[in-house]
Amino acid sequence: MNINNRLRKIRKEKKLTIQEFSTLIDVPENTISNYERAVRKPSVEYIQILIDKLDANPRWILTGQGEMFLSQEAISLSNLKEKYNLTNEELKLLNELLTSPEKRKALLNLLK
């Protein structure tokens, strides 16, 4: 599946016509249609709108890998990274602590 089909699939997953989608994301209908029909390549700005407004997964948009939409967990971690200016390594550690009861317990024991 190529990028134009993935863009169409995002809209269809939301069960929206091009007109409704245009209103929702504030992008002209003809622009959306041109992207979905591969008349034009999608702009970085358009992809960013899908990420920001619909929680679309940029990896899925570009490659077709992963889930179509970001999970709330991934969004929350991304927000934490931004809010606290965490490095990727710190974010990975935080994610491991949140998802692994064993690692949390080990850390708590270490801190005692």
mmCIF file of N, CA and C in Angstrom:
data_model
loop_
_atom_site.group_PDB
_atom_site.id
_atom_site.type_symbol
_atom_site.label_atom_id
_atom_site.label_comp_id
_atom_site.label_asym_id
_atom_site.label_seq_id
_atom_site.Cartn_x
_atom_site.Cartn_y
_atom_site.Cartn_z
ATOM 1 N N MET A 1 0.851 -1.175 0.000
ATOM 2 C CA MET A 1 0.000 0.000 0.000
ATOM 3 C C MET A 1 0.899 1.242 0.000
ATOM 4 N N ASN A 2 0.605 2.183 -0.886
ATOM 5 C CA ASN A 2 1.424 3.389 -0.939
ATOM 6 C C ASN A 2 0.830 4.501 -0.069
ATOM 7 N N ILE A 3 1.556 5.602 0.034
ATOM 8 C CA ILE A 3 1.177 6.654 0.977
ATOM 9 C C ILE A 3 -0.196 7.249 0.665
ATOM 10 N N ASN A 4 -0.527 7.415 -0.611
ATOM 11 C CA ASN A 4 -1.841 7.994 -0.914
ATOM 12 C C ASN A 4 -2.973 7.082 -0.442
ATOM 13 N N ASN A 5 -2.789 5.772 -0.548
ATOM 14 C CA ASN A 5 -3.806 4.843 -0.046
ATOM 15 C C ASN A 5 -3.887 4.875 1.476
ATOM 16 N N ARG A 6 -2.739 5.049 2.132
ATOM 17 C CA ARG A 6 -2.751 5.144 3.599
ATOM 18 C C ARG A 6 -3.462 6.420 4.053
ATOM 19 N N LEU A 7 -3.261 7.511 3.323
ATOM 20 C CA LEU A 7 -3.949 8.762 3.668
ATOM 21 C C LEU A 7 -5.463 8.597 3.526
ATOM 22 N N ARG A 8 -5.890 7.945 2.449
ATOM 23 C CA ARG A 8 -7.318 7.688 2.246
ATOM 24 C C ARG A 8 -7.853 6.784 3.356
ATOM 25 N N LYS A 9 -7.055 5.798 3.733
ATOM 26 C CA LYS A 9 -7.488 4.854 4.762
ATOM 27 C C LYS A 9 -7.702 5.557 6.110
ATOM 28 N N ILE A 10 -6.854 6.527 6.433
ATOM 29 C CA ILE A 10 -7.039 7.288 7.678
ATOM 30 C C ILE A 10 -8.398 7.983 7.659
ATOM 31 N N ARG A 11 -8.706 8.643 6.549
ATOM 32 C CA ARG A 11 -9.994 9.349 6.442
ATOM 33 C C ARG A 11 -11.158 8.373 6.528
ATOM 34 N N LYS A 12 -11.053 7.261 5.810
ATOM 35 C CA LYS A 12 -12.134 6.270 5.813
ATOM 36 C C LYS A 12 -12.303 5.640 7.197
ATOM 37 N N GLU A 13 -11.197 5.442 7.905
ATOM 38 C CA GLU A 13 -11.258 4.879 9.258
ATOM 39 C C GLU A 13 -12.065 5.791 10.179
ATOM 40 N N LYS A 14 -11.979 7.086 9.936
ATOM 41 C CA LYS A 14 -12.749 8.065 10.720
ATOM 42 C C LYS A 14 -14.176 8.200 10.196
ATOM 43 N N LYS A 15 -14.482 7.461 9.110
ATOM 44 C CA LYS A 15 -15.811 7.445 8.490
ATOM 45 C C LYS A 15 -16.252 8.848 8.051
ATOM 46 N N LEU A 16 -15.340 9.541 7.356
ATOM 47 C CA LEU A 16 -15.603 10.905 6.917
ATOM 48 C C LEU A 16 -15.498 11.028 5.400
ATOM 49 N N THR A 17 -16.362 11.865 4.830
ATOM 50 C CA THR A 17 -16.226 12.215 3.421
ATOM 51 C C THR A 17 -15.059 13.194 3.302
ATOM 52 N N ILE A 18 -14.635 13.445 2.072
ATOM 53 C CA ILE A 18 -13.557 14.421 1.882
ATOM 54 C C ILE A 18 -14.002 15.789 2.403
ATOM 55 N N GLN A 19 -15.257 16.137 2.171
ATOM 56 C CA GLN A 19 -15.770 17.432 2.640
ATOM 57 C C GLN A 19 -15.735 17.510 4.171
ATOM 58 N N GLU A 20 -16.198 16.473 4.841
ATOM 59 C CA GLU A 20 -16.182 16.459 6.314
ATOM 60 C C GLU A 20 -14.750 16.482 6.844
ATOM 61 N N PHE A 21 -13.891 15.713 6.197
ATOM 62 C CA PHE A 21 -12.485 15.642 6.599
ATOM 63 C C PHE A 21 -11.824 17.008 6.427
ATOM 64 N N SER A 22 -12.142 17.674 5.325
ATOM 65 C CA SER A 22 -11.604 19.001 5.045
ATOM 66 C C SER A 22 -11.969 19.985 6.155
ATOM 67 N N THR A 23 -13.209 19.939 6.576
ATOM 68 C CA THR A 23 -13.668 20.816 7.654
ATOM 69 C C THR A 23 -12.961 20.483 8.958
ATOM 70 N N LEU A 24 -12.836 19.208 9.247
ATOM 71 C CA LEU A 24 -12.218 18.769 10.503
ATOM 72 C C LEU A 24 -10.761 19.198 10.611
ATOM 73 N N ILE A 25 -10.005 19.016 9.546
ATOM 74 C CA ILE A 25 -8.564 19.299 9.636
ATOM 75 C C ILE A 25 -8.173 20.635 9.004
ATOM 76 N N ASP A 26 -9.171 21.358 8.476
ATOM 77 C CA ASP A 26 -8.951 22.692 7.909
ATOM 78 C C ASP A 26 -7.936 22.679 6.754
ATOM 79 N N VAL A 27 -8.163 21.743 5.835
ATOM 80 C CA VAL A 27 -7.342 21.626 4.625
ATOM 81 C C VAL A 27 -8.326 21.585 3.451
ATOM 82 N N PRO A 28 -8.055 22.312 2.360
ATOM 83 C CA PRO A 28 -8.984 22.327 1.226
ATOM 84 C C PRO A 28 -9.274 20.921 0.677
ATOM 85 N N GLU A 29 -10.527 20.735 0.263
ATOM 86 C CA GLU A 29 -10.959 19.440 -0.271
ATOM 87 C C GLU A 29 -10.107 18.997 -1.458
ATOM 88 N N ASN A 30 -9.816 19.934 -2.374
ATOM 89 C CA ASN A 30 -9.043 19.538 -3.561
ATOM 90 C C ASN A 30 -7.633 19.094 -3.184
ATOM 91 N N THR A 31 -7.070 19.649 -2.123
ATOM 92 C CA THR A 31 -5.741 19.227 -1.667
ATOM 93 C C THR A 31 -5.801 17.789 -1.169
ATOM 94 N N ILE A 32 -6.802 17.494 -0.347
ATOM 95 C CA ILE A 32 -6.971 16.132 0.180
ATOM 96 C C ILE A 32 -7.172 15.155 -0.975
ATOM 97 N N SER A 33 -8.042 15.519 -1.904
ATOM 98 C CA SER A 33 -8.314 14.661 -3.056
ATOM 99 C C SER A 33 -7.049 14.410 -3.877
ATOM 100 N N ASN A 34 -6.271 15.453 -4.108
ATOM 101 C CA ASN A 34 -5.022 15.299 -4.873
ATOM 102 C C ASN A 34 -4.037 14.374 -4.168
ATOM 103 N N TYR A 35 -3.951 14.466 -2.852
ATOM 104 C CA TYR A 35 -3.056 13.582 -2.098
ATOM 105 C C TYR A 35 -3.545 12.137 -2.173
ATOM 106 N N GLU A 36 -4.845 11.946 -1.982
ATOM 107 C CA GLU A 36 -5.397 10.588 -1.963
ATOM 108 C C GLU A 36 -5.342 9.920 -3.334
ATOM 109 N N ARG A 37 -5.404 10.706 -4.402
ATOM 110 C CA ARG A 37 -5.352 10.149 -5.760
ATOM 111 C C ARG A 37 -3.936 10.137 -6.318
ATOM 112 N N ALA A 38 -2.960 10.518 -5.503
ATOM 113 C CA ALA A 38 -1.541 10.540 -5.891
ATOM 114 C C ALA A 38 -1.261 11.522 -7.025
ATOM 115 N N VAL A 39 -2.095 12.555 -7.135
ATOM 116 C CA VAL A 39 -1.830 13.617 -8.101
ATOM 117 C C VAL A 39 -0.666 14.458 -7.592
ATOM 118 N N ARG A 40 -0.640 14.648 -6.280
ATOM 119 C CA ARG A 40 0.457 15.367 -5.622
ATOM 120 C C ARG A 40 0.937 14.554 -4.436
ATOM 121 N N LYS A 41 2.200 14.758 -4.091
ATOM 122 C CA LYS A 41 2.736 14.121 -2.883
ATOM 123 C C LYS A 41 2.307 14.955 -1.685
ATOM 124 N N PRO A 42 1.966 14.299 -0.574
ATOM 125 C CA PRO A 42 1.533 15.064 0.600
ATOM 126 C C PRO A 42 2.673 15.900 1.170
ATOM 127 N N SER A 43 2.314 17.077 1.621
ATOM 128 C CA SER A 43 3.315 17.959 2.221
ATOM 129 C C SER A 43 3.613 17.499 3.644
ATOM 130 N N VAL A 44 4.741 17.913 4.134
ATOM 131 C CA VAL A 44 5.107 17.629 5.525
ATOM 132 C C VAL A 44 4.068 18.260 6.450
ATOM 133 N N GLU A 45 3.600 19.455 6.086
ATOM 134 C CA GLU A 45 2.603 20.153 6.900
ATOM 135 C C GLU A 45 1.311 19.340 7.006
ATOM 136 N N TYR A 46 0.888 18.735 5.897
ATOM 137 C CA TYR A 46 -0.332 17.925 5.901
ATOM 138 C C TYR A 46 -0.169 16.713 6.816
ATOM 139 N N ILE A 47 0.946 16.047 6.702
ATOM 140 C CA ILE A 47 1.207 14.885 7.561
ATOM 141 C C ILE A 47 1.231 15.315 9.023
ATOM 142 N N GLN A 48 1.821 16.468 9.307
ATOM 143 C CA GLN A 48 1.864 16.972 10.684
ATOM 144 C C GLN A 48 0.458 17.262 11.206
ATOM 145 N N ILE A 49 -0.422 17.771 10.357
ATOM 146 C CA ILE A 49 -1.813 18.017 10.756
ATOM 147 C C ILE A 49 -2.483 16.705 11.145
ATOM 148 N N LEU A 50 -2.266 15.652 10.353
ATOM 149 C CA LEU A 50 -2.866 14.348 10.668
ATOM 150 C C LEU A 50 -2.348 13.815 11.999
ATOM 151 N N ILE A 51 -1.081 14.043 12.261
ATOM 152 C CA ILE A 51 -0.480 13.597 13.522
ATOM 153 C C ILE A 51 -1.066 14.397 14.681
ATOM 154 N N ASP A 52 -1.109 15.717 14.532
ATOM 155 C CA ASP A 52 -1.562 16.591 15.614
ATOM 156 C C ASP A 52 -3.055 16.481 15.895
ATOM 157 N N LYS A 53 -3.863 16.455 14.842
ATOM 158 C CA LYS A 53 -5.314 16.506 15.031
ATOM 159 C C LYS A 53 -5.972 15.141 15.163
ATOM 160 N N LEU A 54 -5.345 14.107 14.601
ATOM 161 C CA LEU A 54 -5.988 12.789 14.586
ATOM 162 C C LEU A 54 -5.188 11.722 15.312
ATOM 163 N N ASP A 55 -4.038 12.093 15.865
ATOM 164 C CA ASP A 55 -3.141 11.130 16.511
ATOM 165 C C ASP A 55 -2.699 10.032 15.549
ATOM 166 N N ALA A 56 -2.566 10.398 14.265
ATOM 167 C CA ALA A 56 -2.081 9.435 13.273
ATOM 168 C C ALA A 56 -0.616 9.123 13.566
ATOM 169 N N ASN A 57 -0.250 7.889 13.321
ATOM 170 C CA ASN A 57 1.109 7.425 13.568
ATOM 171 C C ASN A 57 1.986 7.797 12.365
ATOM 172 N N PRO A 58 2.976 8.680 12.545
ATOM 173 C CA PRO A 58 3.803 9.083 11.402
ATOM 174 C C PRO A 58 4.529 7.917 10.747
ATOM 175 N N ARG A 59 4.932 6.947 11.531
ATOM 176 C CA ARG A 59 5.615 5.771 10.972
ATOM 177 C C ARG A 59 4.676 5.013 10.036
ATOM 178 N N TRP A 60 3.413 4.854 10.448
ATOM 179 C CA TRP A 60 2.445 4.145 9.614
ATOM 180 C C TRP A 60 2.170 4.940 8.337
ATOM 181 N N ILE A 61 2.016 6.254 8.469
ATOM 182 C CA ILE A 61 1.753 7.082 7.287
ATOM 183 C C ILE A 61 2.869 6.912 6.262
ATOM 184 N N LEU A 62 4.106 6.979 6.718
ATOM 185 C CA LEU A 62 5.244 6.966 5.797
ATOM 186 C C LEU A 62 5.630 5.579 5.300
ATOM 187 N N THR A 63 5.471 4.559 6.153
ATOM 188 C CA THR A 63 5.969 3.228 5.785
ATOM 189 C C THR A 63 4.915 2.132 5.780
ATOM 190 N N GLY A 64 3.794 2.376 6.438
ATOM 191 C CA GLY A 64 2.784 1.331 6.579
ATOM 192 C C GLY A 64 3.065 0.395 7.736
ATOM 193 N N GLN A 65 4.107 0.660 8.506
ATOM 194 C CA GLN A 65 4.463 -0.198 9.641
ATOM 195 C C GLN A 65 3.874 0.359 10.932
ATOM 196 N N GLY A 66 3.506 -0.548 11.820
ATOM 197 C CA GLY A 66 2.933 -0.143 13.097
ATOM 198 C C GLY A 66 1.433 0.062 12.990
ATOM 199 N N GLU A 67 0.872 0.676 14.007
ATOM 200 C CA GLU A 67 -0.565 0.937 14.052
ATOM 201 C C GLU A 67 -0.884 2.240 13.324
ATOM 202 N N MET A 68 -2.097 2.339 12.809
ATOM 203 C CA MET A 68 -2.507 3.536 12.080
ATOM 204 C C MET A 68 -2.530 4.772 12.991
ATOM 205 N N PHE A 69 -2.995 4.575 14.209
ATOM 206 C CA PHE A 69 -3.095 5.684 15.149
ATOM 207 C C PHE A 69 -2.227 5.409 16.364
ATOM 208 N N LEU A 70 -1.688 6.483 16.930
ATOM 209 C CA LEU A 70 -0.877 6.357 18.137
ATOM 210 C C LEU A 70 -1.781 6.020 19.309
ATOM 211 N N SER A 71 -1.287 5.183 20.185
ATOM 212 C CA SER A 71 -2.047 4.871 21.386
ATOM 213 C C SER A 71 -1.959 6.049 22.335
ATOM 214 N N GLN A 72 -2.904 6.147 23.235
ATOM 215 C CA GLN A 72 -2.866 7.217 24.232
ATOM 216 C C GLN A 72 -1.608 7.104 25.078
ATOM 217 N N GLU A 73 -1.142 5.879 25.288
ATOM 218 C CA GLU A 73 0.090 5.665 26.056
ATOM 219 C C GLU A 73 1.280 6.315 25.355
ATOM 220 N N ALA A 74 1.380 6.118 24.054
ATOM 221 C CA ALA A 74 2.489 6.709 23.299
ATOM 222 C C ALA A 74 2.394 8.225 23.295
ATOM 223 N N ILE A 75 1.174 8.735 23.187
ATOM 224 C CA ILE A 75 0.979 10.184 23.193
ATOM 225 C C ILE A 75 1.374 10.757 24.545
ATOM 226 N N SER A 76 0.980 10.076 25.617
ATOM 227 C CA SER A 76 1.312 10.546 26.961
ATOM 228 C C SER A 76 2.815 10.566 27.178
ATOM 229 N N LEU A 77 3.507 9.526 26.738
ATOM 230 C CA LEU A 77 4.963 9.495 26.879
ATOM 231 C C LEU A 77 5.603 10.620 26.076
ATOM 232 N N SER A 78 5.076 10.871 24.907
ATOM 233 C CA SER A 78 5.597 11.958 24.086
ATOM 234 C C SER A 78 5.391 13.301 24.784
ATOM 235 N N ASN A 79 4.235 13.466 25.410
ATOM 236 C CA ASN A 79 3.966 14.699 26.154
ATOM 237 C C ASN A 79 4.919 14.851 27.329
ATOM 238 N N LEU A 80 5.183 13.750 28.039
ATOM 239 C CA LEU A 80 6.123 13.798 29.162
ATOM 240 C C LEU A 80 7.518 14.171 28.678
ATOM 241 N N LYS A 81 7.913 13.597 27.558
ATOM 242 C CA LYS A 81 9.240 13.893 27.009
ATOM 243 C C LYS A 81 9.373 15.383 26.736
ATOM 244 N N GLU A 82 8.349 15.937 26.128
ATOM 245 C CA GLU A 82 8.376 17.356 25.788
ATOM 246 C C GLU A 82 8.322 18.228 27.046
ATOM 247 N N LYS A 83 7.405 17.903 27.952
ATOM 248 C CA LYS A 83 7.201 18.719 29.152
ATOM 249 C C LYS A 83 8.446 18.776 30.028
ATOM 250 N N TYR A 84 9.114 17.629 30.199
ATOM 251 C CA TYR A 84 10.258 17.554 31.101
ATOM 252 C C TYR A 84 11.596 17.516 30.365
ATOM 253 N N ASN A 85 11.558 17.736 29.054
ATOM 254 C CA ASN A 85 12.773 17.768 28.244
ATOM 255 C C ASN A 85 13.627 16.510 28.446
ATOM 256 N N LEU A 86 12.969 15.345 28.371
ATOM 257 C CA LEU A 86 13.651 14.071 28.572
ATOM 258 C C LEU A 86 14.409 13.656 27.315
ATOM 259 N N THR A 87 15.525 12.984 27.518
ATOM 260 C CA THR A 87 16.248 12.403 26.389
ATOM 261 C C THR A 87 15.533 11.121 25.977
ATOM 262 N N ASN A 88 15.877 10.589 24.819
ATOM 263 C CA ASN A 88 15.282 9.319 24.385
ATOM 264 C C ASN A 88 15.620 8.199 25.362
ATOM 265 N N GLU A 89 16.832 8.230 25.901
ATOM 266 C CA GLU A 89 17.251 7.205 26.862
ATOM 267 C C GLU A 89 16.418 7.303 28.146
ATOM 268 N N GLU A 90 16.189 8.515 28.626
ATOM 269 C CA GLU A 90 15.367 8.702 29.828
ATOM 270 C C GLU A 90 13.926 8.269 29.576
ATOM 271 N N LEU A 91 13.416 8.581 28.400
ATOM 272 C CA LEU A 91 12.055 8.187 28.054
ATOM 273 C C LEU A 91 11.931 6.666 27.981
ATOM 274 N N LYS A 92 12.936 6.016 27.423
ATOM 275 C CA LYS A 92 12.936 4.552 27.342
ATOM 276 C C LYS A 92 12.943 3.947 28.744
ATOM 277 N N LEU A 93 13.771 4.501 29.631
ATOM 278 C CA LEU A 93 13.832 4.022 31.012
ATOM 279 C C LEU A 93 12.491 4.217 31.709
ATOM 280 N N LEU A 94 11.887 5.383 31.534
ATOM 281 C CA LEU A 94 10.586 5.660 32.136
ATOM 282 C C LEU A 94 9.538 4.678 31.630
ATOM 283 N N ASN A 95 9.540 4.415 30.343
ATOM 284 C CA ASN A 95 8.596 3.461 29.762
ATOM 285 C C ASN A 95 8.799 2.066 30.347
ATOM 286 N N GLU A 96 10.050 1.659 30.510
ATOM 287 C CA GLU A 96 10.337 0.344 31.094
ATOM 288 C C GLU A 96 9.834 0.270 32.533
ATOM 289 N N LEU A 97 10.021 1.341 33.286
ATOM 290 C CA LEU A 97 9.542 1.360 34.673
ATOM 291 C C LEU A 97 8.018 1.301 34.734
ATOM 292 N N LEU A 98 7.365 1.975 33.810
ATOM 293 C CA LEU A 98 5.905 1.993 33.796
ATOM 294 C C LEU A 98 5.314 0.660 33.361
ATOM 295 N N THR A 99 6.012 -0.064 32.513
ATOM 296 C CA THR A 99 5.448 -1.298 31.958
ATOM 297 C C THR A 99 5.984 -2.572 32.599
ATOM 298 N N SER A 100 6.952 -2.446 33.480
ATOM 299 C CA SER A 100 7.534 -3.639 34.090
ATOM 300 C C SER A 100 7.446 -3.580 35.615
ATOM 301 N N PRO A 101 6.511 -4.316 36.198
ATOM 302 C CA PRO A 101 6.401 -4.336 37.660
ATOM 303 C C PRO A 101 7.693 -4.808 38.331
ATOM 304 N N GLU A 102 8.395 -5.738 37.688
ATOM 305 C CA GLU A 102 9.641 -6.252 38.268
ATOM 306 C C GLU A 102 10.693 -5.148 38.359
ATOM 307 N N LYS A 103 10.813 -4.364 37.310
ATOM 308 C CA LYS A 103 11.810 -3.291 37.305
ATOM 309 C C LYS A 103 11.438 -2.192 38.301
ATOM 310 N N ARG A 104 10.147 -1.911 38.433
ATOM 311 C CA ARG A 104 9.704 -0.932 39.434
ATOM 312 C C ARG A 104 10.061 -1.396 40.829
ATOM 313 N N LYS A 105 9.788 -2.668 41.097
ATOM 314 C CA LYS A 105 10.077 -3.232 42.415
ATOM 315 C C LYS A 105 11.581 -3.187 42.692
ATOM 316 N N ALA A 106 12.379 -3.547 41.697
ATOM 317 C CA ALA A 106 13.837 -3.530 41.861
ATOM 318 C C ALA A 106 14.328 -2.110 42.146
ATOM 319 N N LEU A 107 13.784 -1.134 41.456
ATOM 320 C CA LEU A 107 14.184 0.255 41.681
ATOM 321 C C LEU A 107 13.786 0.712 43.081
ATOM 322 N N LEU A 108 12.589 0.368 43.507
ATOM 323 C CA LEU A 108 12.143 0.742 44.855
ATOM 324 C C LEU A 108 13.026 0.106 45.920
ATOM 325 N N ASN A 109 13.396 -1.149 45.711
ATOM 326 C CA ASN A 109 14.292 -1.823 46.662
ATOM 327 C C ASN A 109 15.659 -1.157 46.688
ATOM 328 N N LEU A 110 16.132 -0.733 45.549
ATOM 329 C CA LEU A 110 17.421 -0.062 45.453
ATOM 330 C C LEU A 110 17.401 1.287 46.180
ATOM 331 N N LEU A 111 16.275 1.964 46.105
ATOM 332 C CA LEU A 111 16.155 3.285 46.727
ATOM 333 C C LEU A 111 15.954 3.229 48.240
ATOM 334 N N LYS A 112 15.599 2.077 48.774
ATOM 335 C CA LYS A 112 15.362 1.943 50.224
ATOM 336 C C LYS A 112 16.645 1.953 50.997
#
